Short mmCIF file of C-alpha atoms in Angstrom, two decimals:
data_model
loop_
_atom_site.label_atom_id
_atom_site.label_comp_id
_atom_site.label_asym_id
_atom_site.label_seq_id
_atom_site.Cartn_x
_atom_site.Cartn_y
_atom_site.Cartn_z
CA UNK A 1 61.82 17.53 -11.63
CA UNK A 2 61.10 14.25 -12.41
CA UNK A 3 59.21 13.92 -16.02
CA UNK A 4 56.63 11.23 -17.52
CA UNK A 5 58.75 8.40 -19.79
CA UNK A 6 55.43 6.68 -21.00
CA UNK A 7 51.91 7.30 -21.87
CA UNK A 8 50.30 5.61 -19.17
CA UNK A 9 51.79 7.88 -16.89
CA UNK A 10 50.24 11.45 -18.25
CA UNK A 11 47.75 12.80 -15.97
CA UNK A 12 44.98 15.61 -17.66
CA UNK A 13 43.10 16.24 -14.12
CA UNK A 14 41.45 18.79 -15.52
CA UNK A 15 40.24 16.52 -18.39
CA UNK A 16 39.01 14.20 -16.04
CA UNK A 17 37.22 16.42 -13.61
CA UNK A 18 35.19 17.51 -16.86
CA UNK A 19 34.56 14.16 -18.04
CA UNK A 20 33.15 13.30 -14.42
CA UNK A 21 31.30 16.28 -14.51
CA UNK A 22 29.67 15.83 -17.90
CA UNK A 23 28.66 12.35 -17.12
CA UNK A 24 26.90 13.33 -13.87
CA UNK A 25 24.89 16.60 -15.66
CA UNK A 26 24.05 14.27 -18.17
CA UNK A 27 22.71 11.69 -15.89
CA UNK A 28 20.93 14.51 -13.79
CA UNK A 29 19.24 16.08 -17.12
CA UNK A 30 18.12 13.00 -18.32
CA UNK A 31 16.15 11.89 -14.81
CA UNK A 32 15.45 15.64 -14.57
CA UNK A 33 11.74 16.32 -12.61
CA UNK A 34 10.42 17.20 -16.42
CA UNK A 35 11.54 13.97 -17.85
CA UNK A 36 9.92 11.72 -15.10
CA UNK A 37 6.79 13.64 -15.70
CA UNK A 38 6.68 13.31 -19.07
CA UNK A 39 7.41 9.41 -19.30
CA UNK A 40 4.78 9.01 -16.65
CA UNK A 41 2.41 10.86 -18.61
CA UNK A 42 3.37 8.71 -22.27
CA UNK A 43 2.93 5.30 -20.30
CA UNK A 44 -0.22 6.53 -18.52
CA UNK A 45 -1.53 6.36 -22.47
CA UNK A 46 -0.71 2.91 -22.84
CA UNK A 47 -2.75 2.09 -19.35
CA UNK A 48 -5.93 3.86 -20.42
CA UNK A 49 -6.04 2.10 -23.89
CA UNK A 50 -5.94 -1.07 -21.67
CA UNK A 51 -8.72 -0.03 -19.83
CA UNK A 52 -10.82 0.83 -22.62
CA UNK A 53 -9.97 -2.52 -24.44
CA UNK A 54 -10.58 -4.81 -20.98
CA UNK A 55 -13.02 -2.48 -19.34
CA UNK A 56 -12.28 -4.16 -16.01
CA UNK A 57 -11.23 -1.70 -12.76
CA UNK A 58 -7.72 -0.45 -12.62
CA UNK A 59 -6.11 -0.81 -9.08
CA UNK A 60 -3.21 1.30 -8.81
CA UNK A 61 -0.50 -0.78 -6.62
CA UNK A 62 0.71 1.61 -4.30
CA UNK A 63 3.09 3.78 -4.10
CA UNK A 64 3.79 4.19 -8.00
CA UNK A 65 0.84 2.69 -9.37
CA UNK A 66 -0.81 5.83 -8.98
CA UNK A 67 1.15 7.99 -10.75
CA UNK A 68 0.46 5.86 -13.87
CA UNK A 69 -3.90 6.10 -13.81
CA UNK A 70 -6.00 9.46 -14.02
CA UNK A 71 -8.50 9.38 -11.18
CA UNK A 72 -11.09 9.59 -13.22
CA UNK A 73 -10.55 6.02 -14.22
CA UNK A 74 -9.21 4.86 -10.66
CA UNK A 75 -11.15 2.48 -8.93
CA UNK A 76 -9.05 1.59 -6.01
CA UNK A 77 -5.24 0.99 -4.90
CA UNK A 78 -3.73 -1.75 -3.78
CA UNK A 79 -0.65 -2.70 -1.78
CA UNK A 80 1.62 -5.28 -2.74
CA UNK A 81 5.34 -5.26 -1.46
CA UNK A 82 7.88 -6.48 -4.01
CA UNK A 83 9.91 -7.47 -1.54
CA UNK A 84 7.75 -10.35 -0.63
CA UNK A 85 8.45 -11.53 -3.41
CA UNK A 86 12.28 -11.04 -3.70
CA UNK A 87 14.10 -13.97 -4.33
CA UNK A 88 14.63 -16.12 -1.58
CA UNK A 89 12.11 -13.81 0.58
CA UNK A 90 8.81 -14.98 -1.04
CA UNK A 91 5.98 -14.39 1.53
CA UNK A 92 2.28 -14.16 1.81
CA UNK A 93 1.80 -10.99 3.79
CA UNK A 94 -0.50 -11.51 6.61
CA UNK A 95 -1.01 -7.69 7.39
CA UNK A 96 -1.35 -6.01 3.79
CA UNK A 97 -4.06 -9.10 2.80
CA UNK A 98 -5.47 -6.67 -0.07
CA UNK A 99 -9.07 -8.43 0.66
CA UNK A 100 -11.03 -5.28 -0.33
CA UNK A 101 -10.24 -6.29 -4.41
CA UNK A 102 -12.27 -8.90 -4.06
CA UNK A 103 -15.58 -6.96 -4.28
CA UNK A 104 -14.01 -5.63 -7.62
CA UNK A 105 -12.77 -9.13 -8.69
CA UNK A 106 -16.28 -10.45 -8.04
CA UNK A 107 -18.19 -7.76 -9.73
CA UNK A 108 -16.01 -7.47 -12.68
CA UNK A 109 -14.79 -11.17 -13.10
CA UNK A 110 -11.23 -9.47 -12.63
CA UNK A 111 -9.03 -6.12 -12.43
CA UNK A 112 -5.56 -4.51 -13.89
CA UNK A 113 -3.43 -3.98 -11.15
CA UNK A 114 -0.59 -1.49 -12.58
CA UNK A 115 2.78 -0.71 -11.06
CA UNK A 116 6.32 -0.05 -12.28
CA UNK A 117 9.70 -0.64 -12.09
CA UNK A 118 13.42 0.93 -12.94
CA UNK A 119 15.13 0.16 -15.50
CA UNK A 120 17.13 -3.52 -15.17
CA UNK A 121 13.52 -5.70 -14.56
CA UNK A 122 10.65 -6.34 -17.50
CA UNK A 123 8.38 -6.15 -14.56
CA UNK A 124 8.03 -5.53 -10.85
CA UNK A 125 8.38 -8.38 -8.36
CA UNK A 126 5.15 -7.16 -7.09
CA UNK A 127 3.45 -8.28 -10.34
CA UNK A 128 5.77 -11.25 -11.38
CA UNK A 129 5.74 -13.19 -7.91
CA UNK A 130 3.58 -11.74 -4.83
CA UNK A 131 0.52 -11.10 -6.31
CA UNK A 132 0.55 -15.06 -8.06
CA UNK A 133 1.10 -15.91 -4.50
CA UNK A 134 -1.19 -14.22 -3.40
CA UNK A 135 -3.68 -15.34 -6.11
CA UNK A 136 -2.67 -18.93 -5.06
CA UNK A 137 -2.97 -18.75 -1.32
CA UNK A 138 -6.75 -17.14 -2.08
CA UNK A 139 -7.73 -20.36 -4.06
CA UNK A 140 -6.46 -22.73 -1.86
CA UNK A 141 -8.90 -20.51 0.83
CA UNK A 142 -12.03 -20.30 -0.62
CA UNK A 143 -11.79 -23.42 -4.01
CA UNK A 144 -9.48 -25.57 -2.08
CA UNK A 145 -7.23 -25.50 -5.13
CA UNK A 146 -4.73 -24.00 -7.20
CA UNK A 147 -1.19 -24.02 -7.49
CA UNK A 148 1.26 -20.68 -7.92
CA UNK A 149 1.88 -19.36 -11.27
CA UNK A 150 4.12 -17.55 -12.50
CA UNK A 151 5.54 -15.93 -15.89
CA UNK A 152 7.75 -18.29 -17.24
CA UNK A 153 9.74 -15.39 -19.24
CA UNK A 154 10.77 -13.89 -15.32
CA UNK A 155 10.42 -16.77 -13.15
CA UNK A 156 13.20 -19.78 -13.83
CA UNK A 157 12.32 -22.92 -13.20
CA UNK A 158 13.97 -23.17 -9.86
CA UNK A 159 12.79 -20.63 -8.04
CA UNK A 160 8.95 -21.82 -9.29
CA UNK A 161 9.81 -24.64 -7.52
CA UNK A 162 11.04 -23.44 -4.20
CA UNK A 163 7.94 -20.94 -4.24
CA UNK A 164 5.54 -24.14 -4.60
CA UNK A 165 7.06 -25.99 -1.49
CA UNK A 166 6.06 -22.84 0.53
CA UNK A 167 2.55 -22.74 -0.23
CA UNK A 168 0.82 -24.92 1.72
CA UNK A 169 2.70 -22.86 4.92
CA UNK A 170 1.31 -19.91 3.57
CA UNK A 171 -2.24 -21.01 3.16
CA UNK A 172 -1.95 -22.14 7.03
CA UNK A 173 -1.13 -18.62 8.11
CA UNK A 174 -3.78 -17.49 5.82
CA UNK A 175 -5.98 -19.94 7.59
CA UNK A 176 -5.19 -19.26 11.34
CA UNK A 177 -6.04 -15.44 10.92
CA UNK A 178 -9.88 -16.82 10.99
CA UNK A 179 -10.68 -15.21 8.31
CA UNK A 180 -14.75 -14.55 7.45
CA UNK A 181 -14.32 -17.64 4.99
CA UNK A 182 -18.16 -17.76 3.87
CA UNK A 183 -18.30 -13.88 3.10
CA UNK A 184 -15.12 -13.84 0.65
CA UNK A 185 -16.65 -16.98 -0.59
CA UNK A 186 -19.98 -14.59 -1.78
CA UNK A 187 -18.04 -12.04 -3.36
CA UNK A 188 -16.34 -14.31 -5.86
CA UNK A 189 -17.28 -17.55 -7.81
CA UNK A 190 -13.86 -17.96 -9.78
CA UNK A 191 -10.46 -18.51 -9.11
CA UNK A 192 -7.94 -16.14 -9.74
CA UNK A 193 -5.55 -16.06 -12.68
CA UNK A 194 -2.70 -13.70 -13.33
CA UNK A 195 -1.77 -12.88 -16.54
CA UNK A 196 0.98 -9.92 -17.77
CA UNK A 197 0.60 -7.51 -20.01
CA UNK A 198 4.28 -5.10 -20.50
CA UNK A 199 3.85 -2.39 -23.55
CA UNK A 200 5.97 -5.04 -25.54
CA UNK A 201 3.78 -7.63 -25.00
CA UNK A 202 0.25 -8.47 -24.95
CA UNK A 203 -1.16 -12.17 -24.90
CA UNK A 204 -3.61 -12.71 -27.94
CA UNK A 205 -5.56 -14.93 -25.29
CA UNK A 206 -6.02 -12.31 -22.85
CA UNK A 207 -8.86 -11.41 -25.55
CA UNK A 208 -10.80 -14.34 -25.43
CA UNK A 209 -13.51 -15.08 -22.72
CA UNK A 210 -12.36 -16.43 -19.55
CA UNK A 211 -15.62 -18.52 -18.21
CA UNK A 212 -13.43 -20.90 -15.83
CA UNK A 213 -11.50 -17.71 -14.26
CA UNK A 214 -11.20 -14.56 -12.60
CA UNK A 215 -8.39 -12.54 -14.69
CA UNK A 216 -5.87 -10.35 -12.28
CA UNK A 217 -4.00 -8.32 -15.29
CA UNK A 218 -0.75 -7.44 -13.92
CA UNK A 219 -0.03 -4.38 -15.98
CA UNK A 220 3.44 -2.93 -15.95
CA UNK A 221 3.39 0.71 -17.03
CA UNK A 222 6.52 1.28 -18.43
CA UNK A 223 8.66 0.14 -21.92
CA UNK A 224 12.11 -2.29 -20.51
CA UNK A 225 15.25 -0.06 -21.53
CA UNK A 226 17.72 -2.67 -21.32
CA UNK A 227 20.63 0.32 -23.35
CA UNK A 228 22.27 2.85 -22.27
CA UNK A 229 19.82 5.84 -21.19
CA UNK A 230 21.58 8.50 -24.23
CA UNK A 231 19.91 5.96 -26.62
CA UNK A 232 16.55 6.37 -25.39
CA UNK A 233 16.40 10.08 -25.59
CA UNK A 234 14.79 11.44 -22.65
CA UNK A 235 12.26 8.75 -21.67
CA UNK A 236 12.97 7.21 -18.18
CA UNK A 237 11.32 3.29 -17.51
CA UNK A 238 9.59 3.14 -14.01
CA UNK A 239 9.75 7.14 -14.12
CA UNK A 240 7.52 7.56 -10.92
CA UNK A 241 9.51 5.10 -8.39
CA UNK A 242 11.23 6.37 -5.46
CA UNK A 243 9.00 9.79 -5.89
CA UNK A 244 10.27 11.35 -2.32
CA UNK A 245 13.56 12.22 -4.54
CA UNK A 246 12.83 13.50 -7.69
CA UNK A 247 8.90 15.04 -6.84
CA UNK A 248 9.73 17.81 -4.63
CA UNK A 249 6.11 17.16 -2.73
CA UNK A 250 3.75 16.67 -5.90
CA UNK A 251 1.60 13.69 -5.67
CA UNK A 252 0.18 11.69 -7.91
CA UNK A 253 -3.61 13.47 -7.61
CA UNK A 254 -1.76 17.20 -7.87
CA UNK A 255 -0.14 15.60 -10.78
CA UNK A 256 -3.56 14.66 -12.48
CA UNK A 257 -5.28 17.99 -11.34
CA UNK A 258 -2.54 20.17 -13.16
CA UNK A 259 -0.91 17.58 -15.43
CA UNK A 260 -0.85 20.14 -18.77
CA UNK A 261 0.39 23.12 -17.02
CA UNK A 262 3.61 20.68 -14.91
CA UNK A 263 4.08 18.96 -18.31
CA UNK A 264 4.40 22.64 -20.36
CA UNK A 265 6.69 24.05 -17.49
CA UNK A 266 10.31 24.01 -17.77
CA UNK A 267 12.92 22.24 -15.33
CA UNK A 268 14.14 24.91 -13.33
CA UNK A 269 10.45 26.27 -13.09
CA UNK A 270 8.71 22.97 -12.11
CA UNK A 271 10.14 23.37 -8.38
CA UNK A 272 8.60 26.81 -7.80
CA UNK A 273 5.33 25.96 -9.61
CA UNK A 274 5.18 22.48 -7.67
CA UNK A 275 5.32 24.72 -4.89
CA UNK A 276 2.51 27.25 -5.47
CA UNK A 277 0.32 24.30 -6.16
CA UNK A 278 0.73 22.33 -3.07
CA UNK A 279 0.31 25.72 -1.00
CA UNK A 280 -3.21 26.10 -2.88
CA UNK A 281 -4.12 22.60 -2.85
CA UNK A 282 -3.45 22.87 1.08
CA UNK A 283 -6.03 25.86 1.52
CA UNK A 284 -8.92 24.55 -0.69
CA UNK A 285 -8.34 20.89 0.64
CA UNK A 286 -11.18 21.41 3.63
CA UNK A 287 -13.00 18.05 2.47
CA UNK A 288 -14.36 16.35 5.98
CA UNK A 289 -12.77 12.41 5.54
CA UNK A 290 -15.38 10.05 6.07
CA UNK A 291 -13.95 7.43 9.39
CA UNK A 292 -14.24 3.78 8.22
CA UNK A 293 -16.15 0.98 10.26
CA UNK A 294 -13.68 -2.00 11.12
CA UNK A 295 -15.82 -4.84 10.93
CA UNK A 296 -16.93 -7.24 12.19
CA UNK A 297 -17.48 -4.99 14.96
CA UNK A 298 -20.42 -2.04 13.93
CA UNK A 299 -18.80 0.30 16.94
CA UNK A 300 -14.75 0.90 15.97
CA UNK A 301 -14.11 3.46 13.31
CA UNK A 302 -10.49 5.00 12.31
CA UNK A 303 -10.65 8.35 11.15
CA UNK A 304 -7.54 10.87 10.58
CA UNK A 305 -7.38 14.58 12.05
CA UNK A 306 -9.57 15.40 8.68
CA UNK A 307 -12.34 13.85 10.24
CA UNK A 308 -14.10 16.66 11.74
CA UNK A 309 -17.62 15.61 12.67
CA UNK A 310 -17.57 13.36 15.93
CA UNK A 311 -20.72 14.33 17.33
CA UNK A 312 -21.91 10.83 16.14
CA UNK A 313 -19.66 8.90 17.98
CA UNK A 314 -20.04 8.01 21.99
CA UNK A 315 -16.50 8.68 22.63
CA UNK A 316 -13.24 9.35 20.56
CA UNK A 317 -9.51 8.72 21.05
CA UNK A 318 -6.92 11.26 19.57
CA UNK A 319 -3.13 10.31 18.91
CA UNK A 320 -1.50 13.61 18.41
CA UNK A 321 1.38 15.55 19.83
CA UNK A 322 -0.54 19.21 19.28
CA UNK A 323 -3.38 20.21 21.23
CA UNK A 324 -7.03 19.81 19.77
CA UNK A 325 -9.45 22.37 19.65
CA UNK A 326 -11.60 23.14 22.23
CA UNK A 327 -14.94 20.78 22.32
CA UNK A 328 -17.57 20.39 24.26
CA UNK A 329 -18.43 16.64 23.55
CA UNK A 330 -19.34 14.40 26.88
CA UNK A 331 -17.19 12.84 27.45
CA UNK A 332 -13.84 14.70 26.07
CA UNK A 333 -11.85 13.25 23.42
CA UNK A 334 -9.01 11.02 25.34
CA UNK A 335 -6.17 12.70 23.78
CA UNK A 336 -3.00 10.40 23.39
CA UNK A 337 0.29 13.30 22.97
CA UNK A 338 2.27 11.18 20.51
CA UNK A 339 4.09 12.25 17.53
CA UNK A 340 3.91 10.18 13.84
CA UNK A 341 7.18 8.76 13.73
CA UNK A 342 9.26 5.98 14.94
CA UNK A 343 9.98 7.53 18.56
CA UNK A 344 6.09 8.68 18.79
CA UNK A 345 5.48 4.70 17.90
CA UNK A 346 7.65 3.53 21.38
CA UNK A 347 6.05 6.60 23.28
CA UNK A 348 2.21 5.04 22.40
CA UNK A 349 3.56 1.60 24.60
CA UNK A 350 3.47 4.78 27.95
CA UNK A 351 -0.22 5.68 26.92
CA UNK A 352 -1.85 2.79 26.07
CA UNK A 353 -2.52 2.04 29.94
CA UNK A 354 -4.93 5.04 29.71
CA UNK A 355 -7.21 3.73 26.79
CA UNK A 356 -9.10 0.98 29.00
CA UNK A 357 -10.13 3.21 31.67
CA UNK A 358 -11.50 5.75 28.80
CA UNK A 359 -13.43 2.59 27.26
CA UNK A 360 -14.46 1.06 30.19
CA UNK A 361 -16.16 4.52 31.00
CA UNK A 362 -18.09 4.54 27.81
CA UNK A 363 -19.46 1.35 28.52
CA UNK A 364 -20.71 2.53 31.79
CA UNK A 365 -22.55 5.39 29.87
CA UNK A 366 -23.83 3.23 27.25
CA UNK A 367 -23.68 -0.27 26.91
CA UNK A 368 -22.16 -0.30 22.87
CA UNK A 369 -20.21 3.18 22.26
CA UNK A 370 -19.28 3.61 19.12
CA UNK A 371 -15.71 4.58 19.37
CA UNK A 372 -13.57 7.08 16.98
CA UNK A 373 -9.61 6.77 17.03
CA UNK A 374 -7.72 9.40 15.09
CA UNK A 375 -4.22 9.86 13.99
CA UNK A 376 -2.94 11.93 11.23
CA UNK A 377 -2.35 9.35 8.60
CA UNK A 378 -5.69 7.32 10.27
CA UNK A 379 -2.79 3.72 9.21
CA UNK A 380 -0.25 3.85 11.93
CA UNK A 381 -1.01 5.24 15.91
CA UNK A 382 -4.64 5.17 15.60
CA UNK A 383 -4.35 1.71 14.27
CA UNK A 384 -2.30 0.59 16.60
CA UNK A 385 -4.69 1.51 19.96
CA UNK A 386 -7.94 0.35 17.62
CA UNK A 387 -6.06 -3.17 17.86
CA UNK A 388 -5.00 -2.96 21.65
CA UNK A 389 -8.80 -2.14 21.98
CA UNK A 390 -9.80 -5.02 19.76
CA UNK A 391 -7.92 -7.41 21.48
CA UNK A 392 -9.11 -6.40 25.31
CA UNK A 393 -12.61 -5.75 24.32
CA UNK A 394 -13.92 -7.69 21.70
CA UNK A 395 -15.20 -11.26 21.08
CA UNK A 396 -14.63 -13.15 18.05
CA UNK A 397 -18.18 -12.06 16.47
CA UNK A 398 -17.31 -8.07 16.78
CA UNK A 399 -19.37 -7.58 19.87
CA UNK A 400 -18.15 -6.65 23.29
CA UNK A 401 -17.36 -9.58 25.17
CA UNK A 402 -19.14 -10.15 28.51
CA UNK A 403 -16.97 -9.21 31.89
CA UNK A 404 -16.39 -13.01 32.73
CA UNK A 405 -14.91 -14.17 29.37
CA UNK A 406 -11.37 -14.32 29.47
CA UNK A 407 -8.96 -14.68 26.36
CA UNK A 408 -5.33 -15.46 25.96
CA UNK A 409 -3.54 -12.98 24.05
CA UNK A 410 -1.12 -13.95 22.00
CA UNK A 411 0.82 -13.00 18.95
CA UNK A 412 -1.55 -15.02 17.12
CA UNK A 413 -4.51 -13.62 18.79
CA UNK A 414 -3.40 -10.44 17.70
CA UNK A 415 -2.38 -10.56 14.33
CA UNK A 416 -6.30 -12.08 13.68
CA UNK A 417 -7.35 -8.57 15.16
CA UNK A 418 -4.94 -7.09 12.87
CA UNK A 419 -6.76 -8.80 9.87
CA UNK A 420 -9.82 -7.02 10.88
CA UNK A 421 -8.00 -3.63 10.57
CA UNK A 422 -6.70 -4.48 6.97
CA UNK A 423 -9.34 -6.25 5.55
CA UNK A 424 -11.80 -3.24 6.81
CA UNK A 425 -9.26 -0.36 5.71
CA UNK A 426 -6.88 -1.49 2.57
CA UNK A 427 -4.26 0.96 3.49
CA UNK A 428 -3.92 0.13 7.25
CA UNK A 429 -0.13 -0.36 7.97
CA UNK A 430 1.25 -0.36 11.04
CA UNK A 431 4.99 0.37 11.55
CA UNK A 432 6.70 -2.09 12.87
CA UNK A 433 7.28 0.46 16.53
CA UNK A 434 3.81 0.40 16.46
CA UNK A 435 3.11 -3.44 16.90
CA UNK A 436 5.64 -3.83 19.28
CA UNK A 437 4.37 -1.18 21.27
CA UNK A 438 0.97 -2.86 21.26
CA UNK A 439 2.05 -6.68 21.83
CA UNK A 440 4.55 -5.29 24.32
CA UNK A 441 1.33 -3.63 26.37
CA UNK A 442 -1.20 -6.22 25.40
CA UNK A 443 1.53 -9.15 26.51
CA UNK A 444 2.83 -7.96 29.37
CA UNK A 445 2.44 -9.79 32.99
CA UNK A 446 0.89 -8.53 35.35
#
């Protein structure tokens, strides 16, 4: 047997295994379901008191903004990707356009816009760089001015500058969507300026009267930990991100429903009781969705599978892999049998041939049918054969077009039908199977 002649050669596995382990039940107690809950619930606090001391509309950016704002004081979400504004992958998105704030903007003379992040950031890239972008891009649309700005206590020098040289490319593919110019125009008569508010920091001239301005308060929800979590007891900064791991199903609007019986349960019985009130939540949750008119047509709607009244509607396409319920509307529901998911999005490519014969039928039975297309989220399938229909169909004022007017489809052509979809319906999103699908079908030669 050969034995140890230094230090540095003793082994203790056993020592080591239970260091290991206590580090990892540490780090899983102190991101535990009850912890996340709880620091959600301490920096929702800090929202509200912003709301009462602004009193302008709180837009929760989706997915975590949510979490952070009772409904009660909700006025609508929002969808800015902090990846577009990544370093070095800035971008103006021209599918998630977030047009819809403007009627709050306009009304209010601003918004908050809240959102999160984990620890390691002061603040989202959603709220440091794509929303100034997109608050830049706007102004250069509808005042013809405005340059990108950007918190100087994130944002370095360098990278302002590298964002600036893209602008004016962004405002073009702002501008080549063909936006309704003249309409935003009416629903706003100041530019947009972002300002930051963290709970360390608050800008004494955020208080005074803006005249010149439309604020956009980026609001980030949560306190910057910058030590190690065992200093900062059990709170957790940016507690709501990434809620598919840590939520076991609860949403934000289960979470708001119940919040003081979830935040008095304990750990191991939050899974069980998260449980129970999803099953309930499921039964009671018969509410009919209302479908929503994509304009600038007055005869597309997208509804989801909630949307149970049809009768009003001349004809209605379903995308769904289970069969509907019997119905004895004239003429039958087209039904589309495709699954939500990424191999459901290649299938719709197959069925989209049957969609123009369905339409052109309506129009034999009446000359403008208003036209219903369902899927179960009403963002992905459904909006994906709206657009194919948008494109074949429609002219550039909404209407049907006339038999003899003939249109090159392109990419471009379709991404301006897209804008109709997500300026008409905020949360309209497409997967990226989806798209193809459609330019595949609407692009392909004869």
């Amino acid at each position: 047997m050969t034995f140890p002649t230094s230090a540095s050669e003793l082994v203790f596995p056993s020592t080591s295994n239970s260091l290991s382990s206590t580090l990892s039940s540490l780090h899983r107690s102190s991101n535990s379901c009850s912890n996340r809950l709880a620091s959600i619930a301490h920096d929702s606090s800090f929202v509200c008191d912003l709301h009462s001391l602004f009193h302008l509309p709180l837009i929760a950016n989706e997915r975590c903004g949510s979490w952070y704002i009772p409904p009660a004081v909700k006025t609508a979400s929002a969808y800015f990707k902090s990846t577009d504004g990544h370093t070095g992958q800035w971008a103006f998105s021209c599918r998630r356009l977030n047009l819809h704030l403007l009627d709050y903007i306009g009304k209010h003379n601003g918004c908050i816009i809240v959102d999160s992040t984990r620890r390691g950031k002061s603040m989202p890239d959603a709220l440091a760089k794509t929303i100034p972008i997109w608050c830049a891009v706007l102004n250069q649309l509808l005042f013809g001015t405005g340059e990108v700005s950007l918190p100087e206590h994130v944002v370095g020098d360098s990278e302002r500058a590298q964002v600036e040289e893209r602008l004016g490319g962004w405002v073009e593919d702002a501008k080549a969507l063909n936006l309704d110019l003249p309409r935003l125009r009416a629903t706003i008569s100041r530019p947009l300026q972002p300002f930051w508010i963290t709970p360390g920091s608050i800008s004494a001239d955020l208080l005074l009267p803006s005249p010149s301005c439309s604020k956009i308060i980026c609001c980030t929800a949560s306190r910057f930990i910058d030590r190690p979590e065992a200093s900062d007891g059990n709170y957790i900064q940016g507690a709501a991100d990434d809620s598919e791991s840590w939520a076991h199903g609860l949403t934000p609007a289960l979470f708001w429903a119940h919040s003081e019986q979830l935040l008095e349960a304990t750990e191991d019985g939050l899974p069980a009781l998260i449980a129970r009130l999803i099953h309930s939540s499921k039964d009671s949750n018969i509410d009919e969705e209302q479908p929503t008119l994509i304009q600038p047509t007055s005869t597309i709607f997208i509804g989801t599978t909630n949307t149970l009244n049809t009768d009003k509607f001349d004809g209605t396409i379903i995308c769904s892999p289970t069969p509907t319920p019997p119905t004895t509307a004239n003429p039958a529901p087209l039904i589309l049998p495709i699954a939500t998911s990424k191999p459901g999005s290649r299938a719709l490519r197959s069925q989209l041939s049957r969609v123009p014969p369905y339409i052109q039928a309506l129009r034999a039975r009446v000359p403008n049918p208003k036209i219903l297309f369902i899927c179960a989220t009403g963002r992905d399938l459904s909006a994906g054969v709206a657009l194919a229909a948008l494109c074949l169909f429609y002219n550039n004022s909404g209407g049907f077009k006339d038999k003899e007017e003939e249109v090159r489809i392109d990419k471009l052509f379709i991404r301006q039908r897209l804008a109709w979809l997500t300026s008409s319906k905020a949360d309209i999103n497409p997967s990226r199977a989806t798209l193809q699908a459609v330019n595949s079908f609407l692009m392909a030669g004869p």
